[in-house]
Structures are given as structure tokens and as C-alpha cells.
PDB file of C-alpha atoms in Angstrom:
ATOM      1  CA  MET A   1       0.000   0.000   0.000  1.00  0.00           C
ATOM      2  CA  ALA A   2       1.338   3.452  -0.939  1.00  0.00           C
ATOM      3  CA  ARG A   3       2.309   5.763   1.897  1.00  0.00           C
ATOM      4  CA  ASP A   4       0.004   8.675   2.667  1.00  0.00           C
ATOM      5  CA  TYR A   5       1.268  11.755   0.794  1.00  0.00           C
ATOM      6  CA  TYR A   6       0.799  13.983   3.836  1.00  0.00           C
ATOM      7  CA  GLU A   7       2.902  11.568   5.863  1.00  0.00           C
ATOM      8  CA  VAL A   8       5.566  11.554   3.143  1.00  0.00           C
ATOM      9  CA  LEU A   9       5.939  15.347   3.371  1.00  0.00           C
ATOM     10  CA  GLY A  10       5.479  15.413   7.149  1.00  0.00           C
ATOM     11  CA  VAL A  11       2.572  17.882   7.077  1.00  0.00           C
ATOM     12  CA  SER A  12      -0.935  17.827   8.504  1.00  0.00           C
ATOM     13  CA  ARG A  13      -3.958  17.259   6.273  1.00  0.00           C
ATOM     14  CA  ASP A  14      -4.994  20.899   6.698  1.00  0.00           C
ATOM     15  CA  ALA A  15      -1.554  22.268   5.715  1.00  0.00           C
ATOM     16  CA  ASP A  16      -1.713  25.263   3.390  1.00  0.00           C
ATOM     17  CA  LYS A  17       0.127  25.635   0.078  1.00  0.00           C
ATOM     18  CA  ASP A  18       3.132  27.417   1.592  1.00  0.00           C
ATOM     19  CA  GLN A  19       3.589  24.759   4.278  1.00  0.00           C
ATOM     20  CA  ILE A  20       3.495  22.017   1.654  1.00  0.00           C
ATOM     21  CA  GLN A  21       6.039  23.844  -0.511  1.00  0.00           C
ATOM     22  CA  GLN A  22       8.383  24.475   2.421  1.00  0.00           C
ATOM     23  CA  ALA A  23       8.216  20.842   3.486  1.00  0.00           C
ATOM     24  CA  TYR A  24       8.955  19.693  -0.059  1.00  0.00           C
ATOM     25  CA  ARG A  25      11.950  21.985  -0.511  1.00  0.00           C
ATOM     26  CA  LYS A  26      13.445  20.867   2.796  1.00  0.00           C
ATOM     27  CA  LEU A  27      13.091  17.185   1.949  1.00  0.00           C
ATOM     28  CA  ALA A  28      14.198  17.629  -1.678  1.00  0.00           C
ATOM     29  CA  ARG A  29      17.454  19.239  -0.564  1.00  0.00           C
ATOM     30  CA  ARG A  30      17.993  16.412   1.905  1.00  0.00           C
ATOM     31  CA  PHE A  31      17.305  13.441  -0.353  1.00  0.00           C
ATOM     32  CA  HIS A  32      18.333  14.582  -3.840  1.00  0.00           C
ATOM     33  CA  PRO A  33      20.705  11.893  -5.192  1.00  0.00           C
ATOM     34  CA  ASP A  34      23.234  14.547  -6.232  1.00  0.00           C
ATOM     35  CA  VAL A  35      23.698  15.606  -2.612  1.00  0.00           C
ATOM     36  CA  ASN A  36      22.869  12.370  -0.777  1.00  0.00           C
ATOM     37  CA  SER A  37      24.892   9.247  -1.560  1.00  0.00           C
ATOM     38  CA  ASP A  38      22.623   6.925   0.434  1.00  0.00           C
ATOM     39  CA  PRO A  39      21.322   4.237  -1.994  1.00  0.00           C
ATOM     40  CA  ALA A  40      17.791   4.799  -0.709  1.00  0.00           C
ATOM     41  CA  ALA A  41      17.911   8.567  -1.253  1.00  0.00           C
ATOM     42  CA  GLU A  42      16.783   8.445  -4.896  1.00  0.00           C
ATOM     43  CA  ASP A  43      13.657   6.426  -4.082  1.00  0.00           C
ATOM     44  CA  ARG A  44      12.876   8.734  -1.168  1.00  0.00           C
ATOM     45  CA  PHE A  45      13.360  11.791  -3.404  1.00  0.00           C
ATOM     46  CA  LYS A  46      10.960  10.389  -6.013  1.00  0.00           C
ATOM     47  CA  GLU A  47       8.398   9.641  -3.287  1.00  0.00           C
ATOM     48  CA  VAL A  48       8.672  13.199  -1.964  1.00  0.00           C
ATOM     49  CA  SER A  49       8.373  14.665  -5.493  1.00  0.00           C
ATOM     50  CA  GLU A  50       5.283  12.572  -6.230  1.00  0.00           C
ATOM     51  CA  ALA A  51       3.635  13.671  -2.988  1.00  0.00           C
ATOM     52  CA  TYR A  52       4.357  17.326  -3.731  1.00  0.00           C
ATOM     53  CA  GLU A  53       3.074  17.076  -7.297  1.00  0.00           C
ATOM     54  CA  VAL A  54      -0.288  15.782  -6.018  1.00  0.00           C
ATOM     55  CA  LEU A  55      -0.728  18.013  -2.974  1.00  0.00           C
ATOM     56  CA  SER A  56       0.472  21.249  -4.613  1.00  0.00           C
ATOM     57  CA  ASP A  57      -2.370  21.155  -7.149  1.00  0.00           C
ATOM     58  CA  PRO A  58      -5.718  22.085  -5.500  1.00  0.00           C
ATOM     59  CA  SER A  59      -7.791  19.971  -7.898  1.00  0.00           C
ATOM     60  CA  THR A  60      -5.604  16.880  -7.595  1.00  0.00           C
ATOM     61  CA  ARG A  61      -5.320  17.310  -3.831  1.00  0.00           C
ATOM     62  CA  SER A  62      -9.105  17.472  -3.513  1.00  0.00           C
ATOM     63  CA  ARG A  63      -9.485  14.181  -5.391  1.00  0.00           C
ATOM     64  CA  TYR A  64      -6.740  12.595  -3.299  1.00  0.00           C
ATOM     65  CA  ASP A  65      -8.384  13.760  -0.059  1.00  0.00           C
ATOM     66  CA  ARG A  66     -11.633  12.216  -1.178  1.00  0.00           C
ATOM     67  CA  PHE A  67     -10.543   8.916  -2.720  1.00  0.00           C
ATOM     68  CA  GLY A  68      -7.076   8.247  -1.258  1.00  0.00           C
ATOM     69  CA  GLU A  69      -4.609   6.205  -3.309  1.00  0.00           C
ATOM     70  CA  ASP A  70      -7.348   5.294  -5.847  1.00  0.00           C
ATOM     71  CA  PHE A  71      -7.876   8.929  -6.855  1.00  0.00           C
ATOM     72  CA  ARG A  72      -6.342   8.479 -10.340  1.00  0.00           C
ATOM     73  CA  ARG A  73      -8.558   5.503 -11.091  1.00  0.00           C
ATOM     74  CA  VAL A  74     -11.879   7.085 -10.151  1.00  0.00           C
ATOM     75  CA  PRO A  75     -13.946   8.205 -13.179  1.00  0.00           C
ATOM     76  CA  GLU A  76     -14.676  11.930 -13.424  1.00  0.00           C
ATOM     77  CA  ASP A  77     -18.412  11.167 -13.377  1.00  0.00           C
ATOM     78  CA  TYR A  78     -18.116   9.008 -10.267  1.00  0.00           C
ATOM     79  CA  ASP A  79     -20.948  10.667  -8.313  1.00  0.00           C
ATOM     80  CA  GLU A  80     -23.347  10.307 -11.229  1.00  0.00           C
ATOM     81  CA  ARG A  81     -22.483   6.628 -11.618  1.00  0.00           C
ATOM     82  CA  VAL A  82     -22.945   5.915  -7.908  1.00  0.00           C
ATOM     83  CA  GLY A  83     -26.293   7.717  -7.929  1.00  0.00           C
ATOM     84  CA  ALA A  84     -27.478   5.688 -10.918  1.00  0.00           C
ATOM     85  CA  ALA A  85     -26.212   2.381  -9.539  1.00  0.00           C
ATOM     86  CA  THR A  86     -27.950   2.903  -6.176  1.00  0.00           C
ATOM     87  CA  GLY A  87     -31.295   3.977  -7.586  1.00  0.00           C
ATOM     88  CA  GLY A  88     -30.612   7.674  -7.830  1.00  0.00           C
ATOM     89  CA  PHE A  89     -29.754   8.698  -4.266  1.00  0.00           C
ATOM     90  CA  GLY A  90     -29.283  12.422  -4.472  1.00  0.00           C
ATOM     91  CA  GLY A  91     -29.128  14.954  -1.691  1.00  0.00           C
ATOM     92  CA  GLY A  92     -30.404  12.826   1.177  1.00  0.00           C
ATOM     93  CA  ARG A  93     -28.503  11.734   4.249  1.00  0.00           C
ATOM     94  CA  GLY A  94     -26.953   8.749   2.478  1.00  0.00           C
ATOM     95  CA  GLY A  95     -26.578  10.332  -0.952  1.00  0.00           C
ATOM     96  CA  PHE A  96     -23.804  12.059  -2.815  1.00  0.00           C
ATOM     97  CA  GLY A  97     -25.532  15.118  -4.248  1.00  0.00           C
ATOM     98  CA  GLY A  98     -24.532  17.210  -1.230  1.00  0.00           C
ATOM     99  CA  GLY A  99     -20.810  16.567  -1.630  1.00  0.00           C
ATOM    100  CA  THR A 100     -20.523  13.782   0.959  1.00  0.00           C
ATOM    101  CA  ARG A 101     -16.973  12.414   1.160  1.00  0.00           C
ATOM    102  CA  VAL A 102     -16.818   8.753   0.146  1.00  0.00           C
ATOM    103  CA  HIS A 103     -14.274   6.203   1.332  1.00  0.00           C
ATOM    104  CA  PHE A 104     -13.886   2.968  -0.613  1.00  0.00           C
ATOM    105  CA  GLY A 105     -14.764  -0.270   1.133  1.00  0.00           C
ATOM    106  CA  ARG A 106     -17.184   1.383   3.605  1.00  0.00           C
ATOM    107  CA  GLY A 107     -20.940   1.207   3.353  1.00  0.00           C
ATOM    108  CA  PHE A 108     -23.316   4.135   3.663  1.00  0.00           C
ATOM    109  CA  ASP A 109     -26.973   4.398   4.707  1.00  0.00           C
ATOM    110  CA  GLY A 110     -28.963   1.588   3.063  1.00  0.00           C
ATOM    111  CA  ASN A 111     -26.140  -0.976   3.498  1.00  0.00           C
ATOM    112  CA  VAL A 112     -24.827  -0.446  -0.033  1.00  0.00           C
ATOM    113  CA  ASP A 113     -21.038  -0.904  -0.283  1.00  0.00           C
ATOM    114  CA  VAL A 114     -19.348   1.519  -2.679  1.00  0.00           C
ATOM    115  CA  GLY A 115     -16.375  -0.777  -3.166  1.00  0.00           C
ATOM    116  CA  ASP A 116     -18.694  -3.573  -4.352  1.00  0.00           C
ATOM    117  CA  ILE A 117     -20.599  -1.278  -6.707  1.00  0.00           C
ATOM    118  CA  PHE A 118     -17.522  -0.079  -8.547  1.00  0.00           C
ATOM    119  CA  GLY A 119     -15.190  -3.034  -8.074  1.00  0.00           C
ATOM    120  CA  ASP A 120     -15.952  -4.040 -11.658  1.00  0.00           C
ATOM    121  CA  ILE A 121     -14.792  -0.663 -12.969  1.00  0.00           C
ATOM    122  CA  PHE A 122     -11.565  -0.541 -10.979  1.00  0.00           C
ATOM    123  CA  GLY A 123     -10.789  -4.214 -11.479  1.00  0.00           C
ATOM    124  CA  GLY A 124     -11.385  -4.150 -15.227  1.00  0.00           C
ATOM    125  CA  ARG A 125     -14.448  -6.485 -15.107  1.00  0.00           C
ATOM    126  CA  ARG A 126     -18.099  -6.073 -15.990  1.00  0.00           C
ATOM    127  CA  SER A 127     -20.812  -7.350 -13.706  1.00  0.00           C
ATOM    128  CA  GLY A 128     -24.405  -6.501 -12.968  1.00  0.00           C
ATOM    129  CA  GLY A 129     -24.921  -4.569 -16.203  1.00  0.00           C
ATOM    130  CA  TYR A 130     -23.593  -1.211 -15.015  1.00  0.00           C
ATOM    131  CA  GLY A 131     -22.647  -0.237 -18.540  1.00  0.00           C
ATOM    132  CA  PRO A 132     -19.407   0.523 -20.412  1.00  0.00           C
ATOM    133  CA  ILE A 133     -16.143   0.473 -18.465  1.00  0.00           C
ATOM    134  CA  PRO A 134     -13.754   3.451 -18.708  1.00  0.00           C
ATOM    135  CA  GLY A 135     -10.219   2.664 -19.812  1.00  0.00           C
ATOM    136  CA  ALA A 136      -7.433   2.353 -17.268  1.00  0.00           C
ATOM    137  CA  ASP A 137      -4.917   5.115 -16.639  1.00  0.00           C
ATOM    138  CA  GLN A 138      -1.357   4.293 -17.690  1.00  0.00           C
ATOM    139  CA  GLU A 139       2.113   5.630 -16.914  1.00  0.00           C
ATOM    140  CA  ALA A 140       5.341   5.948 -18.898  1.00  0.00           C
ATOM    141  CA  VAL A 141       8.707   7.555 -18.179  1.00  0.00           C
ATOM    142  CA  LEU A 142       9.672  10.715 -20.088  1.00  0.00           C
ATOM    143  CA  GLU A 143      13.418  11.354 -19.988  1.00  0.00           C
ATOM    144  CA  LEU A 144      14.551  14.964 -20.417  1.00  0.00           C
ATOM    145  CA  THR A 145      17.815  16.847 -20.202  1.00  0.00           C
ATOM    146  CA  VAL A 146      18.023  19.774 -17.790  1.00  0.00           C
ATOM    147  CA  GLU A 147      17.851  22.163 -20.753  1.00  0.00           C
ATOM    148  CA  GLU A 148      14.734  20.455 -22.183  1.00  0.00           C
ATOM    149  CA  ALA A 149      13.030  20.546 -18.789  1.00  0.00           C
ATOM    150  CA  TYR A 150      13.976  24.217 -18.381  1.00  0.00           C
ATOM    151  CA  ARG A 151      12.666  25.334 -21.795  1.00  0.00           C
ATOM    152  CA  GLY A 152       9.674  23.033 -22.167  1.00  0.00           C
ATOM    153  CA  GLY A 153       7.985  23.005 -25.557  1.00  0.00           C
ATOM    154  CA  LYS A 154       6.426  20.501 -27.932  1.00  0.00           C
ATOM    155  CA  ARG A 155       7.836  17.033 -28.414  1.00  0.00           C
ATOM    156  CA  ARG A 156       6.721  13.941 -30.310  1.00  0.00           C
ATOM    157  CA  LEU A 157       7.006  10.762 -28.285  1.00  0.00           C
ATOM    158  CA  GLY A 158       6.866   7.219 -29.620  1.00  0.00           C
ATOM    159  CA  LEU A 159       5.521   4.594 -27.214  1.00  0.00           C
ATOM    160  CA  ASP A 160       4.391   1.043 -27.942  1.00  0.00           C
ATOM    161  CA  GLY A 161       3.988   1.738 -31.634  1.00  0.00           C
ATOM    162  CA  ARG A 162       1.968   4.918 -31.083  1.00  0.00           C
ATOM    163  CA  SER A 163       3.010   8.558 -31.440  1.00  0.00           C
ATOM    164  CA  TYR A 164       2.032  11.264 -28.989  1.00  0.00           C
ATOM    165  CA  ASP A 165       2.387  15.037 -29.302  1.00  0.00           C
ATOM    166  CA  VAL A 166       3.384  16.275 -25.868  1.00  0.00           C
ATOM    167  CA  ASP A 167       3.328  19.861 -24.560  1.00  0.00           C
ATOM    168  CA  ILE A 168       6.069  19.951 -21.936  1.00  0.00           C
ATOM    169  CA  PRO A 169       5.563  22.839 -19.476  1.00  0.00           C
ATOM    170  CA  ALA A 170       8.661  24.973 -18.960  1.00  0.00           C
ATOM    171  CA  GLY A 171      10.294  24.101 -15.660  1.00  0.00           C
ATOM    172  CA  VAL A 172       9.069  20.537 -15.119  1.00  0.00           C
ATOM    173  CA  ILE A 173      10.920  18.817 -12.292  1.00  0.00           C
ATOM    174  CA  ASP A 174      11.992  15.248 -11.641  1.00  0.00           C
ATOM    175  CA  GLY A 175       9.021  13.058 -10.709  1.00  0.00           C
ATOM    176  CA  GLN A 176       6.407  15.466 -12.063  1.00  0.00           C
ATOM    177  CA  ARG A 177       3.561  13.954 -14.097  1.00  0.00           C
ATOM    178  CA  ILE A 178       2.330  15.272 -17.436  1.00  0.00           C
ATOM    179  CA  ARG A 179      -1.239  14.188 -18.182  1.00  0.00           C
ATOM    180  CA  LEU A 180      -2.330  13.233 -21.685  1.00  0.00           C
ATOM    181  CA  ALA A 181      -6.104  13.083 -21.350  1.00  0.00           C
ATOM    182  CA  GLY A 182      -7.761  10.159 -23.114  1.00  0.00           C
ATOM    183  CA  GLN A 183      -4.469   8.649 -24.255  1.00  0.00           C
ATOM    184  CA  GLY A 184      -4.404   5.722 -21.816  1.00  0.00           C
ATOM    185  CA  GLY A 185      -6.123   2.336 -21.967  1.00  0.00           C
ATOM    186  CA  ARG A 186      -9.166   1.960 -24.149  1.00  0.00           C
ATOM    187  CA  GLY A 187     -12.595   1.773 -22.578  1.00  0.00           C
ATOM    188  CA  SER A 188     -15.228  -0.810 -23.438  1.00  0.00           C
ATOM    189  CA  GLY A 189     -18.187   0.125 -25.578  1.00  0.00           C
ATOM    190  CA  ASP A 190     -18.676   3.880 -25.671  1.00  0.00           C
ATOM    191  CA  ALA A 191     -16.753   4.469 -22.437  1.00  0.00           C
ATOM    192  CA  PRO A 192     -13.897   6.993 -22.587  1.00  0.00           C
ATOM    193  CA  ALA A 193     -10.271   5.940 -22.653  1.00  0.00           C
ATOM    194  CA  GLY A 194      -8.096   6.399 -19.583  1.00  0.00           C
ATOM    195  CA  ASP A 195      -5.352   8.972 -19.286  1.00  0.00           C
ATOM    196  CA  LEU A 196      -1.648   8.546 -19.954  1.00  0.00           C
ATOM    197  CA  TYR A 197       0.676  10.038 -17.344  1.00  0.00           C
ATOM    198  CA  LEU A 198       4.240  10.780 -18.375  1.00  0.00           C
ATOM    199  CA  VAL A 199       6.509  10.705 -15.339  1.00  0.00           C
ATOM    200  CA  VAL A 200       9.414  13.095 -15.855  1.00  0.00           C
ATOM    201  CA  HIS A 201      12.930  11.806 -15.244  1.00  0.00           C
ATOM    202  CA  ILE A 202      15.651  14.430 -15.631  1.00  0.00           C
ATOM    203  CA  LYS A 203      18.929  12.885 -16.710  1.00  0.00           C
ATOM    204  CA  PRO A 204      22.157  13.672 -14.822  1.00  0.00           C
ATOM    205  CA  HIS A 205      23.989  16.701 -16.220  1.00  0.00           C
ATOM    206  CA  PRO A 206      27.756  17.251 -16.358  1.00  0.00           C
ATOM    207  CA  ARG A 207      27.380  20.782 -14.935  1.00  0.00           C
ATOM    208  CA  PHE A 208      23.977  21.353 -13.398  1.00  0.00           C
ATOM    209  CA  ARG A 209      22.619  19.768 -10.223  1.00  0.00           C
ATOM    210  CA  LEU A 210      18.912  20.133  -9.469  1.00  0.00           C
ATOM    211  CA  VAL A 211      17.425  20.376  -5.984  1.00  0.00           C
ATOM    212  CA  GLY A 212      13.711  20.923  -6.502  1.00  0.00           C
ATOM    213  CA  ARG A 213      13.571  24.020  -8.707  1.00  0.00           C
ATOM    214  CA  ASP A 214      16.973  25.323  -7.640  1.00  0.00           C
ATOM    215  CA  ILE A 215      19.997  24.735  -9.857  1.00  0.00           C
ATOM    216  CA  TYR A 216      23.551  24.375  -8.536  1.00  0.00           C
ATOM    217  CA  VAL A 217      26.673  24.774 -10.659  1.00  0.00           C
ATOM    218  CA  ASP A 218      30.403  24.857  -9.834  1.00  0.00           C
ATOM    219  CA  LEU A 219      32.157  28.160 -10.587  1.00  0.00           C
ATOM    220  CA  PRO A 220      35.911  27.647 -11.081  1.00  0.00           C
ATOM    221  CA  VAL A 221      37.983  30.762 -10.267  1.00  0.00           C
ATOM    222  CA  SER A 222      41.721  31.423 -10.141  1.00  0.00           C
ATOM    223  CA  PRO A 223      43.492  32.224  -6.852  1.00  0.00           C
ATOM    224  CA  TRP A 224      43.867  35.876  -7.832  1.00  0.00           C
ATOM    225  CA  GLU A 225      40.186  36.158  -8.826  1.00  0.00           C
ATOM    226  CA  ALA A 226      39.237  34.661  -5.476  1.00  0.00           C
ATOM    227  CA  VAL A 227      41.496  37.091  -3.560  1.00  0.00           C
ATOM    228  CA  LEU A 228      40.956  40.274  -5.578  1.00  0.00           C
ATOM    229  CA  GLY A 229      37.410  39.730  -6.811  1.00  0.00           C
ATOM    230  CA  ALA A 230      36.315  39.550 -10.436  1.00  0.00           C
ATOM    231  CA  THR A 231      33.367  39.448 -12.810  1.00  0.00           C
ATOM    232  CA  VAL A 232      33.238  36.022 -14.430  1.00  0.00           C
ATOM    233  CA  ALA A 233      30.935  34.017 -16.705  1.00  0.00           C
ATOM    234  CA  VAL A 234      28.708  31.272 -15.308  1.00  0.00           C
ATOM    235  CA  PRO A 235      26.690  28.782 -17.396  1.00  0.00           C
ATOM    236  CA  THR A 236      22.901  28.594 -16.978  1.00  0.00           C
ATOM    237  CA  PRO A 237      20.321  26.496 -18.869  1.00  0.00           C
ATOM    238  CA  SER A 238      19.277  29.655 -20.754  1.00  0.00           C
ATOM    239  CA  GLY A 239      22.827  30.678 -21.697  1.00  0.00           C
ATOM    240  CA  GLU A 240      25.839  32.351 -20.169  1.00  0.00           C
ATOM    241  CA  ALA A 241      25.443  34.929 -17.395  1.00  0.00           C
ATOM    242  CA  LYS A 242      27.876  37.191 -15.533  1.00  0.00           C
ATOM    243  CA  VAL A 243      28.393  37.161 -11.783  1.00  0.00           C
ATOM    244  CA  LYS A 244      30.582  39.182  -9.455  1.00  0.00           C
ATOM    245  CA  VAL A 245      32.952  37.210  -7.288  1.00  0.00           C
ATOM    246  CA  ALA A 246      33.517  39.230  -4.122  1.00  0.00           C
ATOM    247  CA  PRO A 247      37.105  39.757  -2.913  1.00  0.00           C
ATOM    248  CA  SER A 248      38.394  37.101  -0.484  1.00  0.00           C
ATOM    249  CA  SER A 249      36.006  34.402  -1.708  1.00  0.00           C
ATOM    250  CA  SER A 250      36.955  30.875  -0.656  1.00  0.00           C
ATOM    251  CA  THR A 251      35.874  27.559  -2.156  1.00  0.00           C
ATOM    252  CA  GLY A 252      32.289  26.770  -1.185  1.00  0.00           C
ATOM    253  CA  ARG A 253      30.967  30.321  -1.245  1.00  0.00           C
ATOM    254  CA  LYS A 254      27.641  30.431  -3.072  1.00  0.00           C
ATOM    255  CA  LEU A 255      26.575  33.221  -5.394  1.00  0.00           C
ATOM    256  CA  ARG A 256      22.808  33.376  -5.944  1.00  0.00           C
ATOM    257  CA  LEU A 257      21.183  34.340  -9.222  1.00  0.00           C
ATOM    258  CA  ARG A 258      17.597  34.943  -8.131  1.00  0.00           C
ATOM    259  CA  GLY A 259      14.977  33.458 -10.456  1.00  0.00           C
ATOM    260  CA  ALA A 260      17.562  31.849 -12.756  1.00  0.00           C
ATOM    261  CA  GLY A 261      16.593  28.320 -11.701  1.00  0.00           C
ATOM    262  CA  MET A 262      13.753  26.214 -13.076  1.00  0.00           C
ATOM    263  CA  PRO A 263      10.667  28.221 -14.137  1.00  0.00           C
ATOM    264  CA  ASN A 264       7.463  27.749 -12.176  1.00  0.00           C
ATOM    265  CA  ALA A 265       4.076  28.557 -13.702  1.00  0.00           C
ATOM    266  CA  ARG A 266       2.394  28.250 -10.289  1.00  0.00           C
ATOM    267  CA  GLY A 267       4.716  30.350  -8.171  1.00  0.00           C
ATOM    268  CA  ALA A 268       8.217  31.726  -7.752  1.00  0.00           C
ATOM    269  CA  ASP A 269      10.923  30.491 -10.111  1.00  0.00           C
ATOM    270  CA  GLY A 270      13.833  28.609  -8.623  1.00  0.00           C
ATOM    271  CA  ASN A 271      17.265  30.166  -8.073  1.00  0.00           C
ATOM    272  CA  LEU A 272      20.647  29.320  -9.533  1.00  0.00           C
ATOM    273  CA  TYR A 273      23.542  28.961  -7.110  1.00  0.00           C
ATOM    274  CA  ALA A 274      27.091  29.253  -8.441  1.00  0.00           C
ATOM    275  CA  GLU A 275      29.459  27.638  -5.943  1.00  0.00           C
ATOM    276  CA  VAL A 276      32.992  29.061  -5.948  1.00  0.00           C
ATOM    277  CA  LYS A 277      35.735  26.513  -6.551  1.00  0.00           C
ATOM    278  CA  VAL A 278      39.257  27.919  -6.322  1.00  0.00           C
ATOM    279  CA  MET A 279      41.529  26.258  -8.893  1.00  0.00           C
ATOM    280  CA  VAL A 280      45.330  26.327  -9.194  1.00  0.00           C
ATOM    281  CA  PRO A 281      47.483  25.764 -12.303  1.00  0.00           C
ATOM    282  CA  SER A 282      48.105  22.057 -12.844  1.00  0.00           C
ATOM    283  CA  LYS A 283      51.460  22.843 -14.481  1.00  0.00           C
ATOM    284  CA  PRO A 284      52.632  26.303 -13.350  1.00  0.00           C
ATOM    285  CA  THR A 285      55.218  28.041 -15.468  1.00  0.00           C
ATOM    286  CA  ALA A 286      58.589  28.946 -14.008  1.00  0.00           C
ATOM    287  CA  ARG A 287      57.455  32.549 -13.595  1.00  0.00           C
ATOM    288  CA  GLU A 288      54.171  31.516 -11.915  1.00  0.00           C
ATOM    289  CA  ARG A 289      56.075  29.279  -9.512  1.00  0.00           C
ATOM    290  CA  GLU A 290      58.463  32.157  -8.746  1.00  0.00           C
ATOM    291  CA  LEU A 291      55.564  34.481  -7.947  1.00  0.00           C
ATOM    292  CA  PHE A 292      53.865  31.892  -5.760  1.00  0.00           C
ATOM    293  CA  GLU A 293      57.133  31.316  -3.903  1.00  0.00           C
ATOM    294  CA  GLN A 294      57.436  35.061  -3.383  1.00  0.00           C
ATOM    295  CA  LEU A 295      53.863  35.193  -2.062  1.00  0.00           C
ATOM    296  CA  ALA A 296      54.542  32.260   0.270  1.00  0.00           C
ATOM    297  CA  ALA A 297      57.598  34.023   1.672  1.00  0.00           C
ATOM    298  CA  GLU A 298      55.814  37.322   2.282  1.00  0.00           C
ATOM    299  CA  SER A 299      52.339  36.209   3.349  1.00  0.00           C
ATOM    300  CA  SER A 300      51.433  35.391   6.958  1.00  0.00           C
ATOM    301  CA  PHE A 301      48.139  33.759   5.931  1.00  0.00           C
ATOM    302  CA  ASP A 302      47.582  30.295   7.436  1.00  0.00           C
ATOM    303  CA  PRO A 303      44.357  28.674   6.173  1.00  0.00           C
ATOM    304  CA  ARG A 304      44.412  26.023   8.927  1.00  0.00           C
ATOM    305  CA  ARG A 305      44.590  28.673  11.628  1.00  0.00           C
ATOM    306  CA  GLU A 306      41.816  30.728   9.995  1.00  0.00           C
ATOM    307  CA  GLN A 307      39.216  27.946  10.242  1.00  0.00           C
TER     308      GLN A 307
END
């Protein structure tokens, strides 16, 4: 049985949007495989991303709150079907017209069990003459580079001998689902087909590391740039940008480019963090060695004492 999404994020069921987002960002930074070498971190990160994707969308969260882990399998016209199957119960005490929350496997007034009524639909069987059966929802993995995920756009995808035209939203993140309505399993009779969900997997990048919507990149600088300060180029998914390295910057210092991370159609864009990495010449010239020797003789700086 899948874990409760609220439990996954460590929030209460009445948590607001900001609390859900804060919980996700905290966990994403902790379990992202690029920053956590624990073999179980990747699975945990995907679980956290899936929970956030569901609970951050008001419509999807509402369906999840109502139907639990079966929320993707419940037909859109569920209430109408239940009303028809039970003789048209509407707004009464045991009916569904008033927005009563239904839990599968539990009976309601009149001793009618909802799980029994719609077991044929969810299990892919027909019984009792309830009519055509909607098609099942399906999932497939959609692999993207960081740049493709950043830009979004249209893409044609071949899957099981079929072609799909996919609109990829700019700024999709690892574990996010893209819904292709009516592109899943076929229904019986005149029933609609299920939906196809493309689960985004962002491939490892030689430069960029993603933590949620934030992007991290190493920024190599020379010893003199680190000491004196400099304006240097830093790569981003949208092209090269310039950043100012402050004087006396040591390895590990992070420079933030606000809003230069992954785009977000539902809120604030992520940030890009350029992490200073002081580099030295692998093969210094005779003159460079002479200057470094002169610096060593004149400087009183001791990095081990400064810690």
C-alpha cells in the first residue's frame, strides 16, 4: 500500500500551500541523489516529489483527499455513476448530491457498499450490467535533459507503436507527471479511454545539479580572482550569465542568481547557485612558480589557523 502523501511530506492534512512547498523543498534538498549518496535517497526523493506534485495542485489534492490512493482511477463522473447504480440517491442523508466524502470499502446508509458497486470498474471487469467500463490510466517515463526541462515546448514521443504530441511545461521537475487526457487504456463500448501520465525523469547533467527548482553549478575561479574579486561568466540552462565574485572568496561560497533556476508557472521560479571553486594551475610556469614562492615568503596567511 502506498504511503500517505501527507505523511511523506510530514505535514498535517490541513496544511496550506506554503507549508506544503516548504516541506517539499526541505526534503528535496535532503534526499536529492546529487547531494545524498545513500542508496535509498533516490527512491525517497521520487516519493517526496510525487507527494508534492499531487498536494500542490488544488484539484488533484481534492481528489486525493476524497478517494485516497485510488484517486487516479476514479472516473470523473463518479458521483453520477454511484447515484445511478444505487437507484438515484441524491441529496439525502446517504446520498452524494450534497458533496458527501466517500471512502472505498465502507458502506453508507442503506447498506450499499461503494467498493462492491464499482469493483468491476476498478478491477477491469463487468458485472451486474452497469454499462461501459472506462479505460485504465497508464504511466510511462519521459526522460529529459536539464535544458529540455527548463525550456519546455512541444515534443513527439513514440511509445508502444503509437506517437504522442506532448506539450512539456517549462520548468518541469523530476518526478512530475504530465497528463495526456484520453491517451491511456481503451474503454469498453462507448466508455472513454483512460489517461496517460508521463513521469518526468531528468537525466544527470555534467554541470547542473537540481534540488527541486533550484539549480547548482560549480564556478571555477583562479586564486587571484578569489582574492581580488572579479566578474566572471557562469553557465545557466538559458545561456551564459555574468556574476561578481567578491574579494576574499573561498571555495564553497555560493553566489545566488535569483529566479535563474527552473521556471514555475504556479509560483516563484527557482534560483541558480554558483558555488565558488578555487583552482590552481596544474602545471605552473617557471614565472608563476616564482611568484607563488614570493607570495609564500611574504604572506602570513595560514588557512588552517583561519578555520
